[in-house]
Amino acid sequence: MKSYLITPEVTSSYFESLPLIFHSFRPDYAMYRSSNRAFAREFAALCHTHNIVCFLNSQGFGDEMLDSLLPYFDGVHLKSSAFSLITHFSTYCMVGFSAHTSQELRDALHNGASYATLSPIFATPHKGTPIGLQSLRDLDLYARSRTFGLGGIDTPTKVSQISQIENLYGFASIRYFLGEK
């Protein structure tokens, strides 16, 4: 099962802690999800040094800024409001997509997304009613093999629960990689 680190808002203190976080948790993927552009290029370089596939979350970046930063990343991660951009970006980079329903997830994969996150699986602050582990189990094999469960995955126990879902690609989290409960 793959693991996917998603950054909180990136501060200099957080950025300085990233090498230790990468060493301790060894994520397979990482997403720069911060409006603080100051560390974006360095984040991508650090990911590549640690053999971590990295994505730039498009939220908060204008077209010009996104175009200038994207060459440093392996791909872009799109919010559901940017669904129409999947086809455009998939012509030249990997595309991730934030889905909140199984239909939205299937549509994103069908339109060229490399993977999708499905959330929130568990309760998490400010993210609405959790959709639960069963929502991941109910995906067809193809969709499950390209899906990261996301939302409220903040303890080893929850990682263990999600890892028991057959053929699920992986889990994604912010708080798990911070050690917060």
mmCIF file of C-alpha atoms in Angstrom:
data_model
loop_
_atom_site.group_PDB
_atom_site.id
_atom_site.type_symbol
_atom_site.label_atom_id
_atom_site.label_comp_id
_atom_site.label_asym_id
_atom_site.label_seq_id
_atom_site.Cartn_x
_atom_site.Cartn_y
_atom_site.Cartn_z
ATOM 1 C CA MET A 1 0.000 0.000 0.000
ATOM 2 C CA LYS A 2 1.326 3.416 -1.017
ATOM 3 C CA SER A 3 1.423 6.388 1.348
ATOM 4 C CA TYR A 4 0.834 9.986 0.335
ATOM 5 C CA LEU A 5 1.981 12.897 2.479
ATOM 6 C CA ILE A 6 -0.004 16.106 2.028
ATOM 7 C CA THR A 7 1.525 19.239 3.470
ATOM 8 C CA PRO A 8 -0.272 21.588 5.798
ATOM 9 C CA GLU A 9 0.355 25.299 5.208
ATOM 10 C CA VAL A 10 4.132 25.311 4.774
ATOM 11 C CA THR A 11 6.180 27.398 7.198
ATOM 12 C CA SER A 12 9.957 27.541 7.461
ATOM 13 C CA SER A 13 9.740 25.389 10.596
ATOM 14 C CA TYR A 14 7.684 22.731 8.803
ATOM 15 C CA PHE A 15 9.966 22.807 5.773
ATOM 16 C CA GLU A 16 13.019 22.328 7.989
ATOM 17 C CA SER A 17 11.357 19.252 9.533
ATOM 18 C CA LEU A 18 10.573 17.624 6.162
ATOM 19 C CA PRO A 19 13.826 15.656 5.762
ATOM 20 C CA LEU A 20 13.189 13.973 9.126
ATOM 21 C CA ILE A 21 9.508 13.374 8.256
ATOM 22 C CA PHE A 22 10.516 11.858 4.907
ATOM 23 C CA HIS A 23 13.132 9.688 6.605
ATOM 24 C CA SER A 24 10.758 8.549 9.382
ATOM 25 C CA PHE A 25 7.659 7.837 7.301
ATOM 26 C CA ARG A 26 9.112 7.180 3.830
ATOM 27 C CA PRO A 27 6.046 8.320 1.862
ATOM 28 C CA ASP A 28 5.770 7.235 -1.769
ATOM 29 C CA TYR A 29 4.016 10.437 -2.829
ATOM 30 C CA ALA A 30 3.884 13.991 -1.501
ATOM 31 C CA MET A 31 1.716 16.973 -2.345
ATOM 32 C CA TYR A 32 2.612 20.616 -1.883
ATOM 33 C CA ARG A 33 -0.730 21.961 -0.650
ATOM 34 C CA SER A 34 0.173 25.409 0.558
ATOM 35 C CA SER A 35 -0.489 28.922 -0.603
ATOM 36 C CA ASN A 36 3.040 29.791 0.576
ATOM 37 C CA ARG A 37 4.898 29.634 -2.720
ATOM 38 C CA ALA A 38 8.277 30.322 -1.115
ATOM 39 C CA PHE A 39 9.116 26.646 -0.554
ATOM 40 C CA ALA A 40 7.500 25.048 -3.630
ATOM 41 C CA ARG A 41 10.629 24.517 -5.745
ATOM 42 C CA GLU A 42 12.677 23.378 -2.760
ATOM 43 C CA PHE A 43 9.894 20.978 -1.772
ATOM 44 C CA ALA A 44 9.982 19.367 -5.229
ATOM 45 C CA ALA A 45 13.780 19.082 -5.111
ATOM 46 C CA LEU A 46 13.647 17.526 -1.640
ATOM 47 C CA CYS A 47 11.048 15.009 -2.819
ATOM 48 C CA HIS A 48 13.187 14.023 -5.785
ATOM 49 C CA THR A 49 16.227 13.618 -3.522
ATOM 50 C CA HIS A 50 14.170 11.145 -1.450
ATOM 51 C CA ASN A 51 12.667 9.376 -4.517
ATOM 52 C CA ILE A 52 9.183 10.654 -3.676
ATOM 53 C CA VAL A 53 6.749 11.382 -6.499
ATOM 54 C CA CYS A 54 5.576 14.955 -5.946
ATOM 55 C CA PHE A 55 2.488 16.898 -6.919
ATOM 56 C CA LEU A 56 1.587 20.555 -6.799
ATOM 57 C CA ASN A 57 -1.938 21.256 -5.600
ATOM 58 C CA SER A 58 -3.373 23.768 -8.050
ATOM 59 C CA GLN A 59 -5.539 25.525 -5.475
ATOM 60 C CA GLY A 60 -4.340 29.029 -4.725
ATOM 61 C CA PHE A 61 -2.034 29.274 -7.744
ATOM 62 C CA GLY A 62 -2.890 31.426 -10.733
ATOM 63 C CA ASP A 63 -2.255 30.071 -14.226
ATOM 64 C CA GLU A 64 1.058 31.891 -14.621
ATOM 65 C CA MET A 65 2.391 30.808 -11.217
ATOM 66 C CA LEU A 66 1.191 27.229 -11.772
ATOM 67 C CA ASP A 67 2.888 27.115 -15.184
ATOM 68 C CA SER A 68 6.169 28.385 -13.704
ATOM 69 C CA LEU A 69 6.213 25.844 -10.843
ATOM 70 C CA LEU A 70 4.767 22.736 -12.478
ATOM 71 C CA PRO A 71 7.988 21.783 -14.354
ATOM 72 C CA TYR A 72 9.614 21.075 -10.981
ATOM 73 C CA PHE A 73 6.884 18.600 -9.998
ATOM 74 C CA ASP A 74 5.864 15.207 -11.338
ATOM 75 C CA GLY A 75 2.262 16.323 -11.669
ATOM 76 C CA VAL A 76 -0.622 18.483 -10.557
ATOM 77 C CA HIS A 77 -3.423 17.721 -8.130
ATOM 78 C CA LEU A 78 -6.805 19.240 -8.965
ATOM 79 C CA LYS A 79 -9.788 20.015 -6.742
ATOM 80 C CA SER A 80 -13.224 18.899 -7.894
ATOM 81 C CA SER A 81 -13.993 22.460 -9.040
ATOM 82 C CA ALA A 82 -11.185 22.078 -11.619
ATOM 83 C CA PHE A 83 -12.565 18.860 -13.163
ATOM 84 C CA SER A 84 -12.533 20.391 -16.648
ATOM 85 C CA LEU A 85 -8.727 20.772 -16.484
ATOM 86 C CA ILE A 86 -7.997 17.033 -16.158
ATOM 87 C CA THR A 87 -7.808 16.475 -19.902
ATOM 88 C CA HIS A 88 -5.600 19.535 -20.445
ATOM 89 C CA PHE A 89 -3.012 18.627 -17.798
ATOM 90 C CA SER A 90 -3.030 14.883 -18.531
ATOM 91 C CA THR A 91 -1.494 15.590 -21.947
ATOM 92 C CA TYR A 92 1.835 16.508 -20.337
ATOM 93 C CA CYS A 93 1.953 15.442 -16.681
ATOM 94 C CA MET A 94 0.406 13.127 -14.124
ATOM 95 C CA VAL A 95 -2.880 14.370 -12.711
ATOM 96 C CA GLY A 96 -4.359 13.708 -9.301
ATOM 97 C CA PHE A 97 -7.936 14.566 -8.432
ATOM 98 C CA SER A 98 -9.857 15.186 -5.196
ATOM 99 C CA ALA A 99 -13.113 13.216 -5.333
ATOM 100 C CA HIS A 100 -15.868 13.117 -2.747
ATOM 101 C CA THR A 101 -18.138 10.536 -4.373
ATOM 102 C CA SER A 102 -17.445 7.292 -6.190
ATOM 103 C CA GLN A 103 -19.047 8.697 -9.357
ATOM 104 C CA GLU A 104 -16.813 11.753 -9.289
ATOM 105 C CA LEU A 105 -13.809 9.447 -8.795
ATOM 106 C CA ARG A 106 -14.754 7.207 -11.745
ATOM 107 C CA ASP A 107 -15.361 10.246 -13.969
ATOM 108 C CA ALA A 108 -11.957 11.709 -13.091
ATOM 109 C CA LEU A 109 -10.139 8.446 -13.866
ATOM 110 C CA HIS A 110 -12.123 8.042 -17.101
ATOM 111 C CA ASN A 111 -11.108 11.561 -18.173
ATOM 112 C CA GLY A 112 -7.382 11.032 -17.666
ATOM 113 C CA ALA A 113 -6.570 11.431 -13.965
ATOM 114 C CA SER A 114 -3.652 9.216 -12.944
ATOM 115 C CA TYR A 115 -5.138 8.707 -9.490
ATOM 116 C CA ALA A 116 -7.799 10.164 -7.221
ATOM 117 C CA THR A 117 -8.243 10.702 -3.529
ATOM 118 C CA LEU A 118 -11.641 9.819 -2.060
ATOM 119 C CA SER A 119 -12.614 11.637 1.112
ATOM 120 C CA PRO A 120 -13.384 12.003 3.923
ATOM 121 C CA ILE A 121 -13.088 8.368 4.983
ATOM 122 C CA PHE A 122 -12.983 9.095 8.733
ATOM 123 C CA ALA A 123 -14.145 12.154 10.652
ATOM 124 C CA THR A 124 -11.842 15.100 10.166
ATOM 125 C CA PRO A 125 -12.201 18.770 11.089
ATOM 126 C CA HIS A 126 -14.278 20.880 8.685
ATOM 127 C CA LYS A 127 -14.784 18.143 6.065
ATOM 128 C CA GLY A 128 -18.369 17.038 6.555
ATOM 129 C CA THR A 129 -19.812 13.612 7.230
ATOM 130 C CA PRO A 130 -17.307 10.775 6.723
ATOM 131 C CA ILE A 131 -18.132 8.349 3.914
ATOM 132 C CA GLY A 132 -16.461 5.386 5.646
ATOM 133 C CA LEU A 133 -14.269 2.468 4.685
ATOM 134 C CA GLN A 134 -17.135 0.751 2.867
ATOM 135 C CA SER A 135 -17.066 3.475 0.209
ATOM 136 C CA LEU A 136 -13.561 2.281 -0.707
ATOM 137 C CA ARG A 137 -14.554 -1.396 -0.645
ATOM 138 C CA ASP A 138 -17.475 -0.651 -2.979
ATOM 139 C CA LEU A 139 -15.236 0.708 -5.745
ATOM 140 C CA ASP A 140 -14.573 -1.596 -8.677
ATOM 141 C CA LEU A 141 -11.109 -3.144 -8.853
ATOM 142 C CA TYR A 142 -9.788 -0.677 -11.435
ATOM 143 C CA ALA A 143 -10.891 2.384 -9.452
ATOM 144 C CA ARG A 144 -9.651 0.945 -6.147
ATOM 145 C CA SER A 145 -6.216 0.280 -7.665
ATOM 146 C CA ARG A 146 -5.866 4.020 -8.435
ATOM 147 C CA THR A 147 -7.432 5.461 -5.279
ATOM 148 C CA PHE A 148 -5.969 6.929 -2.117
ATOM 149 C CA GLY A 149 -8.308 6.970 0.874
ATOM 150 C CA LEU A 150 -8.104 10.391 2.540
ATOM 151 C CA GLY A 151 -9.594 12.131 5.536
ATOM 152 C CA GLY A 152 -9.124 11.515 9.227
ATOM 153 C CA ILE A 153 -6.341 8.973 8.715
ATOM 154 C CA ASP A 154 -4.245 10.176 11.619
ATOM 155 C CA THR A 155 -3.178 7.080 13.571
ATOM 156 C CA PRO A 156 -1.437 3.771 12.848
ATOM 157 C CA THR A 157 -4.723 2.027 13.758
ATOM 158 C CA LYS A 158 -6.574 3.838 10.966
ATOM 159 C CA VAL A 159 -3.739 3.127 8.532
ATOM 160 C CA SER A 160 -4.060 -0.543 9.476
ATOM 161 C CA GLN A 161 -7.820 -0.474 8.907
ATOM 162 C CA ILE A 162 -7.474 1.104 5.494
ATOM 163 C CA SER A 163 -4.625 -1.232 4.506
ATOM 164 C CA GLN A 164 -6.967 -4.195 4.882
ATOM 165 C CA ILE A 165 -8.980 -3.073 1.852
ATOM 166 C CA GLU A 166 -7.970 -5.380 -0.954
ATOM 167 C CA ASN A 167 -6.221 -3.727 -3.920
ATOM 168 C CA LEU A 168 -6.568 -0.194 -2.571
ATOM 169 C CA TYR A 169 -3.694 1.863 -3.960
ATOM 170 C CA GLY A 170 -3.019 3.669 -0.716
ATOM 171 C CA PHE A 171 -3.845 6.285 1.873
ATOM 172 C CA ALA A 172 -3.195 10.014 2.004
ATOM 173 C CA SER A 173 -2.982 12.239 5.052
ATOM 174 C CA ILE A 174 -1.747 15.469 6.551
ATOM 175 C CA ARG A 175 -1.972 14.780 10.289
ATOM 176 C CA TYR A 176 -0.664 11.190 10.237
ATOM 177 C CA PHE A 177 2.696 12.458 8.969
ATOM 178 C CA LEU A 178 2.762 15.130 11.656
ATOM 179 C CA GLY A 179 2.211 12.605 14.428
ATOM 180 C CA GLU A 180 -0.947 14.447 15.557
ATOM 181 C CA LYS A 181 -3.901 12.527 16.949
#
